[in-house]
mmCIF file of C-alpha atoms in Angstrom:
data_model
loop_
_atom_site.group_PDB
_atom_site.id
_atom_site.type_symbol
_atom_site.label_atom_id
_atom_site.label_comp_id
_atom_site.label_asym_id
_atom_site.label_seq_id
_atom_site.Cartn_x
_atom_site.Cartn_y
_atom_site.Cartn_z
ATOM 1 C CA UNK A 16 -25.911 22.862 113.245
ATOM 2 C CA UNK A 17 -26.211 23.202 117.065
ATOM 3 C CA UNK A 18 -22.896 24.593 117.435
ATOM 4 C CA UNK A 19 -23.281 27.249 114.586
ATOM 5 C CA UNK A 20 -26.816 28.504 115.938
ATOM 6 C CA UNK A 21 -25.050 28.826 120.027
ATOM 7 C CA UNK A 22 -22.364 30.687 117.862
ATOM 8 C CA UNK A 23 -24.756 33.059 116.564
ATOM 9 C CA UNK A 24 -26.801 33.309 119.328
ATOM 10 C CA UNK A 25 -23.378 34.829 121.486
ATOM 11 C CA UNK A 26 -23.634 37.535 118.790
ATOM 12 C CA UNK A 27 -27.216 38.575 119.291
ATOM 13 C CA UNK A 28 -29.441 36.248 121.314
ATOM 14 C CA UNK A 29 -32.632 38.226 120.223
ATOM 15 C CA UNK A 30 -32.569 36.741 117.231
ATOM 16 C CA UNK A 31 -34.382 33.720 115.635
ATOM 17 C CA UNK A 32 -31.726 31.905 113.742
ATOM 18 C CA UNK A 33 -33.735 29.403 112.804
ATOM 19 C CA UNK A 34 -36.063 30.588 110.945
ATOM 20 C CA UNK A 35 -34.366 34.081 109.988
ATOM 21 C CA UNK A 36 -33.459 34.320 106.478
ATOM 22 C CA UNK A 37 -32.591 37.764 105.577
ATOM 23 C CA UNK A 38 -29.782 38.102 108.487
ATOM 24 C CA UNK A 39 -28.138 40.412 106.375
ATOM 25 C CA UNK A 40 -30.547 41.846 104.145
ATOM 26 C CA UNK A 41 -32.638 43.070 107.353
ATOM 27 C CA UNK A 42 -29.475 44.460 109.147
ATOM 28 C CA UNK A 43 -29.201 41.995 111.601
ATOM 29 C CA UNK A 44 -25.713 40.443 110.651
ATOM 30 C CA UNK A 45 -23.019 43.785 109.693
ATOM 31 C CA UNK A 46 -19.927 43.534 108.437
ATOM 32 C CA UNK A 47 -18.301 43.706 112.145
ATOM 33 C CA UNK A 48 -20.656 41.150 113.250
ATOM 34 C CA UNK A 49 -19.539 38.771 110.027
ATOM 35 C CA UNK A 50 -15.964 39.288 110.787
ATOM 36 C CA UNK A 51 -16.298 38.133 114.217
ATOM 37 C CA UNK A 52 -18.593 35.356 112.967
ATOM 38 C CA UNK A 53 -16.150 33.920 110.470
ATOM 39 C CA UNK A 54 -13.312 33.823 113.003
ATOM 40 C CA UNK A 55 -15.742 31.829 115.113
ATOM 41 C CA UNK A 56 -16.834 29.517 112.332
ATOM 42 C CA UNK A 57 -13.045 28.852 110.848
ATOM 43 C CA UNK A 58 -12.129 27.728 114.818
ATOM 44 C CA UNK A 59 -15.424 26.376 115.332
ATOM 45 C CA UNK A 60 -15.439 23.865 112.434
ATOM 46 C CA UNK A 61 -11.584 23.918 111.200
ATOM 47 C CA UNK A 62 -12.884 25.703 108.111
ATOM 48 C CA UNK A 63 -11.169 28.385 105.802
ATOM 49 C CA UNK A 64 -13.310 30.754 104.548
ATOM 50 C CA UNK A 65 -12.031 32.748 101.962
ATOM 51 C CA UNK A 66 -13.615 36.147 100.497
ATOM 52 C CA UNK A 67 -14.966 34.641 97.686
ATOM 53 C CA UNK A 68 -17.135 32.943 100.245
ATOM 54 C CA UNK A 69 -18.216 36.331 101.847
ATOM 55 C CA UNK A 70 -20.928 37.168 99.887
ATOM 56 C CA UNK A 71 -25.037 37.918 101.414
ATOM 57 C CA UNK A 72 -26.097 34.673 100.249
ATOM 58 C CA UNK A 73 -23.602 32.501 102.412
ATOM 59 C CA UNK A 74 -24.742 34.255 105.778
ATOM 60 C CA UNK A 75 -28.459 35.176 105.549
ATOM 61 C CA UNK A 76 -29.451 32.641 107.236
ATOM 62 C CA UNK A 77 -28.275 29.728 109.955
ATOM 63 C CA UNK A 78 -29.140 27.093 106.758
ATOM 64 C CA UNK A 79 -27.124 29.166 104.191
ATOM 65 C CA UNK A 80 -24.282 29.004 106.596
ATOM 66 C CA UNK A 81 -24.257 25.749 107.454
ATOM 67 C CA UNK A 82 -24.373 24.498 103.696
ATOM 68 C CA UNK A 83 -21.163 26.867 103.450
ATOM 69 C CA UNK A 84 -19.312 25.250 106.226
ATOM 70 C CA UNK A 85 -20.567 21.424 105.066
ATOM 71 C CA UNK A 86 -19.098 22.596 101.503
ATOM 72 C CA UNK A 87 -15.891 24.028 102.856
ATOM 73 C CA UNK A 88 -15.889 21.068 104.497
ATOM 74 C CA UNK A 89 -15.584 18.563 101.899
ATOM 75 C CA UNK A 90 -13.581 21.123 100.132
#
């Protein structure tokens, strides 16, 4: 979980990832910012994540994310 919050805090350090939970719902996360993000995150934890996996719920939070990657995974 370390690794994903430093990950999102290169994207925009002003941000409280760990207790945010509307990242995208509050505008903080946009679609350029996700695409960037899931390159990081695929490297980052030798994940793949398809589109069915880019949906708000997956990356509104650090917690929502990480439950993605631990799923993906054990995928």
């Amino acid at each position: 979980m370390e690794e994903l919050l430093n990950i999102l805090e290169d994207l925009n350090p002003d941000v409280d990832y760990e207790t945010e939970t509307k990242l995208i719902d509050n505008g903080l996360l946009d679609s350029m910012a996700i695409l960037s993000l899931v390159s990081d995150l695929e490297d980052a934890f030798d994940v793949e994540i398809t589109p069915v996996e880019l949906v708000p719920a997956n990356f509104n939070s650090a917690d929502a994310m990480w439950q993605m990657i631990r799923r993906l995974q054990t995928a």
